[in-house]
Coordinates of C-alpha atoms in Angstrom, one line a residue:
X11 CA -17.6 -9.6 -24.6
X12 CA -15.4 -6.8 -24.0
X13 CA -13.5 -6.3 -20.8
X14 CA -15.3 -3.3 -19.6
X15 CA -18.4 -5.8 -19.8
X16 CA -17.4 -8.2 -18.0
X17 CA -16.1 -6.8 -14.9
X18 CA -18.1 -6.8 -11.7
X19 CA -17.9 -4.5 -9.3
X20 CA -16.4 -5.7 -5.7
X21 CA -16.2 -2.4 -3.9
X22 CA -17.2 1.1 -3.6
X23 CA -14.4 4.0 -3.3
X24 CA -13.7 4.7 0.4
X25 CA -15.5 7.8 1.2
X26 CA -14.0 10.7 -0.1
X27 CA -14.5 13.6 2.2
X28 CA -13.6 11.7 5.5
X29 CA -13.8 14.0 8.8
X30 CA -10.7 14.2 11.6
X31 CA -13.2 12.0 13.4
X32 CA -12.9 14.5 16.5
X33 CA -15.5 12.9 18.4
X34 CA -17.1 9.3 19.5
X35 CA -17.6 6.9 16.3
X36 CA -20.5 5.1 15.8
X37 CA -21.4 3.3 18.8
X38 CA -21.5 -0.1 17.3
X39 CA -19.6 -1.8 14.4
X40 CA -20.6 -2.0 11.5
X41 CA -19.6 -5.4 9.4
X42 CA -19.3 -9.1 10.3
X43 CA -15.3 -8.6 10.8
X44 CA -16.6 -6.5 13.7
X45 CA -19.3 -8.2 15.3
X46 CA -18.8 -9.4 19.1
X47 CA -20.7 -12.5 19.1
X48 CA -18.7 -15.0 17.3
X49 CA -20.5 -17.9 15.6
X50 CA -21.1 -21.0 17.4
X51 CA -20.1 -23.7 14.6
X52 CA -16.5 -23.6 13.9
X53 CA -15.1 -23.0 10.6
X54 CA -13.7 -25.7 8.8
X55 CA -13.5 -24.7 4.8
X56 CA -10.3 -24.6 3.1
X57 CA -9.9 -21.8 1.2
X58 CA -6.5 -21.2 -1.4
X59 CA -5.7 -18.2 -2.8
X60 CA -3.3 -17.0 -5.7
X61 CA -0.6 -14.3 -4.9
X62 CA 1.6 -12.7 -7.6
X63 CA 4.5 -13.2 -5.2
X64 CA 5.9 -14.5 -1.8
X65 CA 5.4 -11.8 0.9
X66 CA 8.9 -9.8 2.0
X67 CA 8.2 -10.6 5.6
X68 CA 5.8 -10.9 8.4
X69 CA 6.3 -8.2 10.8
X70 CA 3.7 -5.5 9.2
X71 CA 5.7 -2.7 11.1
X72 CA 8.7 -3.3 8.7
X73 CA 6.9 -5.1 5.6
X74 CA 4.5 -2.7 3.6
X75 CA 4.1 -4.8 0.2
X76 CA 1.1 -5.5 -0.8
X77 CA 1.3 -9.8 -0.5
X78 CA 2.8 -9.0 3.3
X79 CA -0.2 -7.0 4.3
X80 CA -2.7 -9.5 2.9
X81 CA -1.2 -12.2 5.0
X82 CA -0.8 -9.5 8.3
X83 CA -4.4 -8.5 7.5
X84 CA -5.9 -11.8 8.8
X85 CA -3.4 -12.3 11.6
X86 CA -3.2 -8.9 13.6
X87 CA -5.6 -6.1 14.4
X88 CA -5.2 -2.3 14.9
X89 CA -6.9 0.0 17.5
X90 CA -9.2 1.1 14.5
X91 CA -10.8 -0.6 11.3
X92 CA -12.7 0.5 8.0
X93 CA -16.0 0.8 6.9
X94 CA -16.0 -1.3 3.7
X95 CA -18.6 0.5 1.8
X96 CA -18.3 4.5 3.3
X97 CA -14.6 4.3 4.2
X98 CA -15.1 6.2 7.7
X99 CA -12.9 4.8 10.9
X100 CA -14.9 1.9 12.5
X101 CA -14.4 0.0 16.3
X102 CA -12.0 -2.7 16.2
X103 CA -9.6 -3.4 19.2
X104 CA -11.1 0.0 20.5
X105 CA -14.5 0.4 20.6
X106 CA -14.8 4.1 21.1
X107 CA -12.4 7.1 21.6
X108 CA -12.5 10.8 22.0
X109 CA -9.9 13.1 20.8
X110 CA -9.3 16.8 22.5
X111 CA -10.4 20.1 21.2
X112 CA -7.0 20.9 20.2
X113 CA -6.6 17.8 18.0
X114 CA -3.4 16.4 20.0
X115 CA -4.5 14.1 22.2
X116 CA -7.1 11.1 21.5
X117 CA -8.4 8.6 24.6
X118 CA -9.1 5.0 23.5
X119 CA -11.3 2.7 25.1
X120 CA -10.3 -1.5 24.0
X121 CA -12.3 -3.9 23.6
X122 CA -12.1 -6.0 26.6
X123 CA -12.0 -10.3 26.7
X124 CA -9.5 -10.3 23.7
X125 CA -6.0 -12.0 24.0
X126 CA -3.1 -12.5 21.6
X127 CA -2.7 -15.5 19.8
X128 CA 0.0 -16.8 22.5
X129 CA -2.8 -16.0 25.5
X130 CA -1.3 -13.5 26.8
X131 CA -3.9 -10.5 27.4
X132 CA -4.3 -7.8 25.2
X133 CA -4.6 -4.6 26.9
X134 CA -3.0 -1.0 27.1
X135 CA 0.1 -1.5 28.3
X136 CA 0.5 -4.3 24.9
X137 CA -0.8 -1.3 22.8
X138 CA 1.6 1.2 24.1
X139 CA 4.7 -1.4 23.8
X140 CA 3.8 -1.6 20.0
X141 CA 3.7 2.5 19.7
X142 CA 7.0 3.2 21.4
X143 CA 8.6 0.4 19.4
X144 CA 7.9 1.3 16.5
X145 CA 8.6 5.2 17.3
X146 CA 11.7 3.9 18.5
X147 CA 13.1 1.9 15.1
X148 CA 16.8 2.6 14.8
X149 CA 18.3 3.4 11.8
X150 CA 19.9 0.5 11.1
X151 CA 16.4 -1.2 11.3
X152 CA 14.9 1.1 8.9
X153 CA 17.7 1.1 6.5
X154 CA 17.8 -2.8 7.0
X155 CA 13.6 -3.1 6.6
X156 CA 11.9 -4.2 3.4
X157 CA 9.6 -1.2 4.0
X158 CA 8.3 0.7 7.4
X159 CA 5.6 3.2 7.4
X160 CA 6.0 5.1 10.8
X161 CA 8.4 7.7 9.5
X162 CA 6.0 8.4 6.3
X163 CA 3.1 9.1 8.7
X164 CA 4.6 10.4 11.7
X165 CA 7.5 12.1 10.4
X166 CA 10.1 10.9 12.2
X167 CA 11.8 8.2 15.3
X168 CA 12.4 8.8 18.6
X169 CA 16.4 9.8 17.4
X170 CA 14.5 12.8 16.3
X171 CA 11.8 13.3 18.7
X172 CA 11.5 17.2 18.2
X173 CA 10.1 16.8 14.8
X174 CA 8.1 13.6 15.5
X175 CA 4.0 13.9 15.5
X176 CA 4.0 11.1 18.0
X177 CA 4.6 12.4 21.1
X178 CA 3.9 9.2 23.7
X179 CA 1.2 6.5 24.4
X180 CA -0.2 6.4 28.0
X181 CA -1.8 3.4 29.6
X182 CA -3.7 5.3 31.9
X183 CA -5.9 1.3 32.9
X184 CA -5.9 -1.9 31.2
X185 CA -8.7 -1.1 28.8
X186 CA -8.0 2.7 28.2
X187 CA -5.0 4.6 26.7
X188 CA -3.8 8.0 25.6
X189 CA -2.4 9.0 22.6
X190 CA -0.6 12.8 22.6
X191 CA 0.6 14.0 19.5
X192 CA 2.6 17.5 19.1
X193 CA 0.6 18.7 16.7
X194 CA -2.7 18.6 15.1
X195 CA -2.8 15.5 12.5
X196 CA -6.2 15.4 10.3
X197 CA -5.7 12.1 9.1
X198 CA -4.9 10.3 12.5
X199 CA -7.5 8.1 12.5
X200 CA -7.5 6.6 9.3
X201 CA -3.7 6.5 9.4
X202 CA -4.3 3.8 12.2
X203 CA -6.3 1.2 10.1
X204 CA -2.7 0.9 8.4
X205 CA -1.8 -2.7 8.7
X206 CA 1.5 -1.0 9.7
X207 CA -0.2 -0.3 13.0
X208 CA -2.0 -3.2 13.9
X209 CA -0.9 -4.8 17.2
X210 CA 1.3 -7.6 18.2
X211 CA 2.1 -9.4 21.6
X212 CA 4.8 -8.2 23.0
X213 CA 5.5 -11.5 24.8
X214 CA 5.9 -12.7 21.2
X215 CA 7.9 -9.6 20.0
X216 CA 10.4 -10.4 22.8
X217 CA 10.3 -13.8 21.9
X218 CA 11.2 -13.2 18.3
X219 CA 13.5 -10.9 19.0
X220 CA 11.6 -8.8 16.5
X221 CA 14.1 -5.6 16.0
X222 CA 16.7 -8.3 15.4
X223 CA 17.0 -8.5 11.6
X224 CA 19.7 -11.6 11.5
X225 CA 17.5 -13.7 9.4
X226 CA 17.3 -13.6 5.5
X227 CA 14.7 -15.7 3.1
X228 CA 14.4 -14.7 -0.7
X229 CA 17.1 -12.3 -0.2
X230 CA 15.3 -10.0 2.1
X231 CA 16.3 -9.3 5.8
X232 CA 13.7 -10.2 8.6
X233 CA 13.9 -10.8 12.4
X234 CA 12.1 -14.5 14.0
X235 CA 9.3 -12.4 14.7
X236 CA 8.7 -11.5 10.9
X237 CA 8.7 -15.3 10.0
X238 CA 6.1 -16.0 12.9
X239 CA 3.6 -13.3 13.5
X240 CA 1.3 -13.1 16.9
X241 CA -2.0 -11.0 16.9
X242 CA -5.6 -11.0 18.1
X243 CA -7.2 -11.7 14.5
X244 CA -9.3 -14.3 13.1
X245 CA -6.1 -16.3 11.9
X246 CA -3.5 -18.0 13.6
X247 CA -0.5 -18.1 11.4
X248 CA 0.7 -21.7 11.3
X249 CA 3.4 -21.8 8.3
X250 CA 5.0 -20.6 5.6
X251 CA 7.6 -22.5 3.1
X252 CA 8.7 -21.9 -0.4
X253 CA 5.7 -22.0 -1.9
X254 CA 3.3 -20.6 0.4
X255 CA 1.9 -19.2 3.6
X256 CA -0.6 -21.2 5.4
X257 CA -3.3 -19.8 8.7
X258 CA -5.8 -22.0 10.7
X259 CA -9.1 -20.3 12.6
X260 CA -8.3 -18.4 15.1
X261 CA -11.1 -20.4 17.9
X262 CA -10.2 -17.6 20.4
X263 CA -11.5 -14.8 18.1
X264 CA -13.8 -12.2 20.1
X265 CA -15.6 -11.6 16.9
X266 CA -17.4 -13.6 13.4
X267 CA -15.2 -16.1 12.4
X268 CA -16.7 -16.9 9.2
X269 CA -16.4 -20.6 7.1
X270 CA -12.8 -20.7 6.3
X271 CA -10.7 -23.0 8.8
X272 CA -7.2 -23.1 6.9
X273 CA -5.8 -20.3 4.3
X274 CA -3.5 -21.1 1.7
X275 CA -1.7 -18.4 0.2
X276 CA 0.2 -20.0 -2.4
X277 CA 2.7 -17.7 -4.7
X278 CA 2.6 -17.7 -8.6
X279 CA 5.2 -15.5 -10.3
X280 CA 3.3 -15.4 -13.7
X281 CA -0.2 -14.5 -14.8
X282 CA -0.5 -17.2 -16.9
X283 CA 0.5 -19.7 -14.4
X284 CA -2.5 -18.4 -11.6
X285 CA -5.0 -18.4 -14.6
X286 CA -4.3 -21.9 -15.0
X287 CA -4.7 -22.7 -11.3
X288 CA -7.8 -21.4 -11.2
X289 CA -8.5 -23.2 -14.1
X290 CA -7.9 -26.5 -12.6
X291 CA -9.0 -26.3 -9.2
X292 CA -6.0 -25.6 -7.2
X293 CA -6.4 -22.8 -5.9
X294 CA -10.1 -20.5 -5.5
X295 CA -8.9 -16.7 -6.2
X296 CA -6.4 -14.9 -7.5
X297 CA -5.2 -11.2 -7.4
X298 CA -3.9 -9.1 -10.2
X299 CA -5.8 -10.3 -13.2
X300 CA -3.8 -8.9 -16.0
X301 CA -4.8 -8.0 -19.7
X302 CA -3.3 -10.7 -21.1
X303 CA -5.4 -13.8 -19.5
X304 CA -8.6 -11.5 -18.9
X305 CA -10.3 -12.7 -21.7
X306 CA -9.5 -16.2 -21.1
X307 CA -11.4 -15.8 -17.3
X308 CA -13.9 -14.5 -19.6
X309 CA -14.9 -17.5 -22.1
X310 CA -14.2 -19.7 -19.0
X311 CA -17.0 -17.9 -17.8
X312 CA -15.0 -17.3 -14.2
X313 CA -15.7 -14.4 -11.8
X314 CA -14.0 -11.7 -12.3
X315 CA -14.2 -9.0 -9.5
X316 CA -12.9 -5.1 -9.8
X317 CA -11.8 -2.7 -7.4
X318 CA -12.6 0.7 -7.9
X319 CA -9.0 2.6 -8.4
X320 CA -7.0 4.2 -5.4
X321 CA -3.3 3.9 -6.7
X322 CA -0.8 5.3 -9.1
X323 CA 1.4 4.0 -11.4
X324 CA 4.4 6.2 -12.1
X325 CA 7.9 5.9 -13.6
X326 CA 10.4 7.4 -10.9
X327 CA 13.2 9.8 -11.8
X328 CA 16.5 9.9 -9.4
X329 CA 18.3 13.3 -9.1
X330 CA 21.0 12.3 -7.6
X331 CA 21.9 10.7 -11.2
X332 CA 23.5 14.2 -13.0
X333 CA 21.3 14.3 -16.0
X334 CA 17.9 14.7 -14.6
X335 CA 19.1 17.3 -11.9
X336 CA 18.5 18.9 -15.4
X337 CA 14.6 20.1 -15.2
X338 CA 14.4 20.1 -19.0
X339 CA 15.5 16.4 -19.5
X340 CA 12.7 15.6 -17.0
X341 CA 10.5 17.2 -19.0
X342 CA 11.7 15.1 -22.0
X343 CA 11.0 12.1 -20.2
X344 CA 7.6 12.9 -19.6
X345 CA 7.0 14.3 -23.2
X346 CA 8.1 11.1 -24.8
X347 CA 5.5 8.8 -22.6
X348 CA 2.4 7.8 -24.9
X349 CA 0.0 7.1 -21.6
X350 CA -2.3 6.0 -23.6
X351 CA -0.4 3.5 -25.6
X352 CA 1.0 2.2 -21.8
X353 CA -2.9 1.9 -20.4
X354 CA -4.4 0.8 -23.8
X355 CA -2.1 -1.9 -24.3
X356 CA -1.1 -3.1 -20.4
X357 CA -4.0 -1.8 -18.2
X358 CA -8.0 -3.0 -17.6
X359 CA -10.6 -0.9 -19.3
X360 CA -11.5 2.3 -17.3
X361 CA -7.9 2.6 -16.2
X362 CA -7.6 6.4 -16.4
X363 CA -4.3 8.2 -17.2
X364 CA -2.4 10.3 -14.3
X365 CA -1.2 13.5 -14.7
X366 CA -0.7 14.1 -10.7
X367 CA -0.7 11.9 -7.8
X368 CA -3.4 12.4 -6.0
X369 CA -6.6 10.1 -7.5
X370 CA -9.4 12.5 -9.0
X371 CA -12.3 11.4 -6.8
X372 CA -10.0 12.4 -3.4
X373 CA -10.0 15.8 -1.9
X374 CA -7.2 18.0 -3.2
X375 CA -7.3 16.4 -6.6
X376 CA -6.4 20.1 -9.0
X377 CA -8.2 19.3 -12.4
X378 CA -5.9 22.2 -13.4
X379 CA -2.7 20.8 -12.6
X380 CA -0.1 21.2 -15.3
X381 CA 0.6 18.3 -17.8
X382 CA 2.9 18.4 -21.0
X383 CA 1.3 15.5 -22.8
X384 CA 2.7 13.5 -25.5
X385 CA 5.2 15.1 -27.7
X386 CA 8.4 13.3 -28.9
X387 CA 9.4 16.0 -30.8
X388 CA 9.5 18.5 -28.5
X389 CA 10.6 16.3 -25.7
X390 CA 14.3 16.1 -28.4
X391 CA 14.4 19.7 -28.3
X392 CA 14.4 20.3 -25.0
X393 CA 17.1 16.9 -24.3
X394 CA 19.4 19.6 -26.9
X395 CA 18.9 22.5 -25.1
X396 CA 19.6 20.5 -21.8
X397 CA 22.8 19.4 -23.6
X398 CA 22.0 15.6 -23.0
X399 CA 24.6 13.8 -25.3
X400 CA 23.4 10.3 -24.6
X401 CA 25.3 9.5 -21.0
X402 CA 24.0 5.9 -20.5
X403 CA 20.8 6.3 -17.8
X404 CA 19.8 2.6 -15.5
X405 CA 16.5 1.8 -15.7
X406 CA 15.6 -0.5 -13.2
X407 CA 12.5 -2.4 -13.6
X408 CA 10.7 -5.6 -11.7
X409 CA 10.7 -9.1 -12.9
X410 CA 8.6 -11.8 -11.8
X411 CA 6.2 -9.9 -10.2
X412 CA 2.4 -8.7 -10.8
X413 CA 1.5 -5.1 -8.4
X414 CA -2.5 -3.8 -8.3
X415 CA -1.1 -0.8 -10.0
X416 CA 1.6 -2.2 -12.2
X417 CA 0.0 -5.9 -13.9
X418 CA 2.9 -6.8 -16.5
X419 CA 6.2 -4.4 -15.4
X420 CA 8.3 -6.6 -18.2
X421 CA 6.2 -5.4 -20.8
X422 CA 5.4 -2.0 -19.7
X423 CA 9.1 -1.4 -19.2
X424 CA 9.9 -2.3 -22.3
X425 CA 7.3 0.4 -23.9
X426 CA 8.6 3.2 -21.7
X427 CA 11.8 1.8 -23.1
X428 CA 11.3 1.9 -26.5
X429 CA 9.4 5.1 -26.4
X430 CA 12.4 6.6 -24.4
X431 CA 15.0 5.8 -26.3
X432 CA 13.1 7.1 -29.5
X433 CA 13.9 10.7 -28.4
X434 CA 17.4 10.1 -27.6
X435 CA 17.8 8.5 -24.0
X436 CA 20.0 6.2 -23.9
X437 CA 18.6 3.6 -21.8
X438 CA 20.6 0.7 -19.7
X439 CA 18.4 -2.1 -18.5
X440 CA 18.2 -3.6 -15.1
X441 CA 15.8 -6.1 -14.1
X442 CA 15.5 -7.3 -10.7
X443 CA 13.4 -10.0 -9.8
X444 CA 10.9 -8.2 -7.1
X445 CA 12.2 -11.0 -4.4
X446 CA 15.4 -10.3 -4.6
X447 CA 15.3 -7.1 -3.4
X448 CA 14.1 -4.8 -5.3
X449 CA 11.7 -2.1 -3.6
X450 CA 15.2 -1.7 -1.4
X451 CA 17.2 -0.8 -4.4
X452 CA 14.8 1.8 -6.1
X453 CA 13.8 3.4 -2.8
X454 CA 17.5 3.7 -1.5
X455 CA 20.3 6.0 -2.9
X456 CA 21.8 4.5 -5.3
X457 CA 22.6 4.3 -9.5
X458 CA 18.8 4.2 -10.4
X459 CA 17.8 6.7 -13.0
X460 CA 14.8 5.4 -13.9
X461 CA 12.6 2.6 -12.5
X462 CA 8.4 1.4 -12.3
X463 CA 6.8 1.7 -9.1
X464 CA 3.3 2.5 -8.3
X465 CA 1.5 3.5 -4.6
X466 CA -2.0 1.7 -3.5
X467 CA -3.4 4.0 -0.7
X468 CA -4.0 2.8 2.2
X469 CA -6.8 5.5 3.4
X470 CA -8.9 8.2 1.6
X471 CA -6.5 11.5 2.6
X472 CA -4.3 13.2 -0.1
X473 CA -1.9 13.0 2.8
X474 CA -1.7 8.9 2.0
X475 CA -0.3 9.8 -1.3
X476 CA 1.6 13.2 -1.0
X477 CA 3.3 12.8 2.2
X478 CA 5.0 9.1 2.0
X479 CA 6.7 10.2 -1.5
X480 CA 7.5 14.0 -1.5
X481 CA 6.9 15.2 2.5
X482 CA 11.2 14.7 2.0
X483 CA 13.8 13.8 0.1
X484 CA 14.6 10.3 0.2
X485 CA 16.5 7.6 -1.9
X486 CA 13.7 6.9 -4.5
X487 CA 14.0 10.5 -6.5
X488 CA 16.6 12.3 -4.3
X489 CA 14.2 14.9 -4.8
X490 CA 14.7 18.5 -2.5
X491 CA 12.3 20.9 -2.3
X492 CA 11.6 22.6 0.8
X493 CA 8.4 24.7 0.2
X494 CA 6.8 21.1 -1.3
X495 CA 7.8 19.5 1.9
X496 CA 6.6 22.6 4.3
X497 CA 3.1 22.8 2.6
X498 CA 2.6 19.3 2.8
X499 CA 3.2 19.7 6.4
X500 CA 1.2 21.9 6.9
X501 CA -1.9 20.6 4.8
X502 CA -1.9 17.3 6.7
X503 CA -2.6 19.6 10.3
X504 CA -5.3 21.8 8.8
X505 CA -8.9 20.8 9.6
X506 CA -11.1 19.2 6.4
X507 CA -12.1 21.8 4.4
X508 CA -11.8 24.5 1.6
X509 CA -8.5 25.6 3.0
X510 CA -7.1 22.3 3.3
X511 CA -8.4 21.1 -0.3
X512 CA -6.6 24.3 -1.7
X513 CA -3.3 23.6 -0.4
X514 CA -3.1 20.1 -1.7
X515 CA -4.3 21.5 -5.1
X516 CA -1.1 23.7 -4.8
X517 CA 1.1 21.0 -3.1
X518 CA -0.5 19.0 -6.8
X519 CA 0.3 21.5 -9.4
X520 CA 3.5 22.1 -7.8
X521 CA 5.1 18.8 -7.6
X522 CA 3.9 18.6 -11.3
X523 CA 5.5 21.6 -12.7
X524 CA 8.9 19.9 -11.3
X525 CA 8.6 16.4 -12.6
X526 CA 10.1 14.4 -10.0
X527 CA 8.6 11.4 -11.6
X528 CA 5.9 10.7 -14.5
X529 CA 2.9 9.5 -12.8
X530 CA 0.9 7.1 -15.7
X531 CA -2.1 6.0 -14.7
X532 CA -4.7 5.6 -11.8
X533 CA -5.0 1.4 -12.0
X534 CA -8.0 -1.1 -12.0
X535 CA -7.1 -4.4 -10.5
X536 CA -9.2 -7.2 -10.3
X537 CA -9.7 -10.7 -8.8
X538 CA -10.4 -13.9 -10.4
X539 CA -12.5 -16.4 -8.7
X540 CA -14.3 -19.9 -9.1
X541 CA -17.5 -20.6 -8.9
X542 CA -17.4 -22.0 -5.0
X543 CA -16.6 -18.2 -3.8
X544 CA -20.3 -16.4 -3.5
X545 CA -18.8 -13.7 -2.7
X546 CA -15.5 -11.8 -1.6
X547 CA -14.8 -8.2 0.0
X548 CA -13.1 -6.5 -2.3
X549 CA -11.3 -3.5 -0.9
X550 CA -9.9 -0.4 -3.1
X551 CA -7.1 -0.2 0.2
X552 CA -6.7 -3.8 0.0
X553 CA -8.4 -4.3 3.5
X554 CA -9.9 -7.8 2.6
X555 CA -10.1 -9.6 5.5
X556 CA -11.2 -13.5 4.8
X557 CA -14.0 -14.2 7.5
X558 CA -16.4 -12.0 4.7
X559 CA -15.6 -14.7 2.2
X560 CA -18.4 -16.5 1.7
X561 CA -18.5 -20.1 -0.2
X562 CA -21.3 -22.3 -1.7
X563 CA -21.7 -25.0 0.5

């Protein structure tokens, strides 16, 4: 059986034409996750699931790796969820809001009857501590952070306040707040069902001293707080060692708190080692099934669930390094890339190759966008009109580490390697294992030239994609262009429509033309699972919260 035929499909692709959401959602929820009458028998299934690696931290406002946010997911709750199957902004600690006809203000109502996992109340006044500390991250914090997402969506901190889009939260009662932004922001809405914004007590922010980053486990920087999270969701967290990160029920949940009772997320660092887990019982799912033991799942006759594709797997270029300031020998680089060697060889069937960004199926997507292709020998000429006479280049690559968008980075780095340094690059290898550290060093300035990376987004808007990498230059590709970054901030404020598609089609063939970095492919990741899981709520964002599980008795 062929891997194409043996995938099931977990999910459908968030809508793709989401609205600003300008006016009242639906007035009820919509899935389980958001139901407000919880279940009167109280969960008591064990449920263990395989990650590809320990999380970075447990703070969600300064931890954006994928393993962090699936822990986060069960433990804290944002203002706003997602609709599973249509991808449109659903109730979840608010159950309605309104925004004004200028686009810059939006009212939330909360939920009322919830508390944080400490008991003390969630309200307004908790919401609004949570907005002003994040817009208020010092430097230091987010040079310190594993990874924060405020800046990326709001532009910028309270130390630069003029160009911020958040303006303030209000609590203007206990169960109803104001938002002002100081300008119009299309994807507002569906920037807040970012685990990045979900909502902890401040009691236990104080507590944890949680802008404090003194701590350090695997070689990464984290306050108390990030080792202890407090939230309103269906999970308490209760520990996390070595190995693993363990939840229990959380019996105070407003809403449906499914079967599972205790969560164990317990790390393997290699494929073959979760495969065999599954295997023999000790553990009932695993993410990032890779090529390599996908036909194994198969004989075995195990589940094996897809996602449908919302990421991108590039290789980043750093121009800060003095050769690829050099536009031609960026071009070589992406002239010397066989794409579809890379997604034959390393990638799930239906893994399409990238020429831009942006994933097709999303608004903006420019079918017209340029793309050199594959073409070794043209990719020398250019490194000899360029002048390139072999300076050694760093390529910096992940070890011990499985990514939705990047399943084996060993043996695609050593591909992109090979195919490289078969055109003339002269190519210095750096591996990193992904614990120690590594996201900091490839998305700081620094000696990089080269390195794997990918982006899963996190909502349907081209903004998710465009804005996070090129809206500025930053550490990852020192990249500096001003009329990229001023259309991008401008597309994100237009209203959904023609115009707005347009620019991000221009904002697409633009960005390509310049080849800051070679995007590769748009992913398929899938899940492994036994027989005891009926079934799971696979998410192309990743938003798979663990009261949908459902298990044979």
């Amino acid at each position: 059986m062929s891997r194409r035929t043996a995938i099931k499909t977990g999910a459908v692709l968030l809508g793709l034409t989401l609205t600003s959401c300008t006016g009242e959602p639906d007035p009820a929820p919509s899935s389980a996750a958001v139901s407000a009458t919880p279940k009167p028998t109280s969960p008591s299934a064990t449920f263990a699931f395989g990650t590809a690696s320990q999380p970075l931290g447990l703070d969600p406002a300064l931890a954006n790796d994928v393993e962090s946010q699936r822990v986060t997911r069960q433990v804290l709750e944002g203002l706003v969820g997602v609709n599973q199957t249509t991808g449109e902004p659903t109730p979840l600690l608010a159950t309605e809001w309104t925004a004004s006809a200028d686009g810059r203000s939006y009212t939330f109502t909360l939920r009322s009857g919830v508390t944080f996992h400490d008991g003390s109340p969630f309200n307004a006044e908790a919401v609004c501590t949570n907005f002003e500390r994040w817009f208020n991250f010092s430097e230091a914090i987010r040079k310190k952070a594993a990874g924060t997402t405020f800046k990326g969506v709001f532009k910028e901190h309270a130390d630069q306040a003029g160009l911020s889009v958040f303006k303030s939260c209000t609590a203007l009662s206990p169960l109803l707040l104001r938002i002002d932004l100081t300008e119009r922001f299309t994807g507002f809405l569906q920037a807040l069902t970012l685990p990045a914004f979900a909502i902890s007590s401040p009691k236990a922010l104080a507590a944890g001293r949680a802008d404090v980053l003194n701590l350090n486990r695997g070689g990464q920087v984290l306050s108390a707080y990030g080792t202890h999270p407090v939230g309103t969701g269906p999970f308490r967290f209760s520990a996390w060692d070595s190995t693993s990160v363990t939840l229990v029920t959380n019996k105070d949940y407003w809403g449906d708190r499914g079967q599972i009772g205790t969560i164990r997320f317990v790390a393997y660092d290699h494929p073959q080692t979760r495969l065999q887990a599954l295997l023999d019982g000790k553990i009932d799912g695993y993410d990032a099934v890779t090529v390599g033991n996908f036909d194994q799942l198969v004989k075995r006759g195990k589940q094996i669930i897809q996602r449908d594709p919302f990421s991108v797997m590039y290789l980043g270029m750093n121009q800060e390094i003095p050769a690829l300031k050099d536009l031609k020998v960026r071009q070589a680089v992406e002239l010397a890339i066989d794409k579809d060697t890379l997604i034959r060889r390393f990638f799930i069937d239906n893994t399409a190759q990238a020429s831009q960004f942006v994933p097709p199926k999303l608004s903006g997507f420019n079918n017209n966008a340029p793309a050199l292709g594959y073409d070794p020998a043209k990719a020398k000429e250019l490194l000899a009109e360029a002048g390139y006479k072999g300076q050694p280049l760093k390529f910096y690559y992940p070890m011990n580490a499985t990514r939705p968008y990047l399943p084996t980075p060993e043996k695609v780095y050593a591909e992109i390697s090979s195919q490289l340094t078969a055109v003339g690059f002269n190519i210095r290898p750096v591996p990193v294992d992904w614990s120690d550290g590594y996201l900091q060093k490839v998305q700081s300035p620094g000696d990089h030239a080269f390195h794997l990376l990918g982006w899963n987004g996190s909502y349907s808007d081209a903004d998710n994609f465009l804005a996070p990498l090129f809206g500025e230059k930053n550490g990852e590709f020192g990249y500096q262009d001003a009329q990229v970054f001023s259309k991008i901030d401008r597309a994100r404020g237009l209203p959904d429509g023609k115009e707005r598609t347009e620019q991000y089609q221009t904002i697409n063939a633009q960005i390509a033309a310049t080849v800051p970095a070679v995007p590769i492919a748009f992913p398929i990741s899938a899940l492994a699972l036994s027989d005891r899981v009926i079934s799971y709520p696979a998410s192309p964002v990743l938003n798979e919260v663990f009261t949908k599980v459902q298990l044979r008795p």
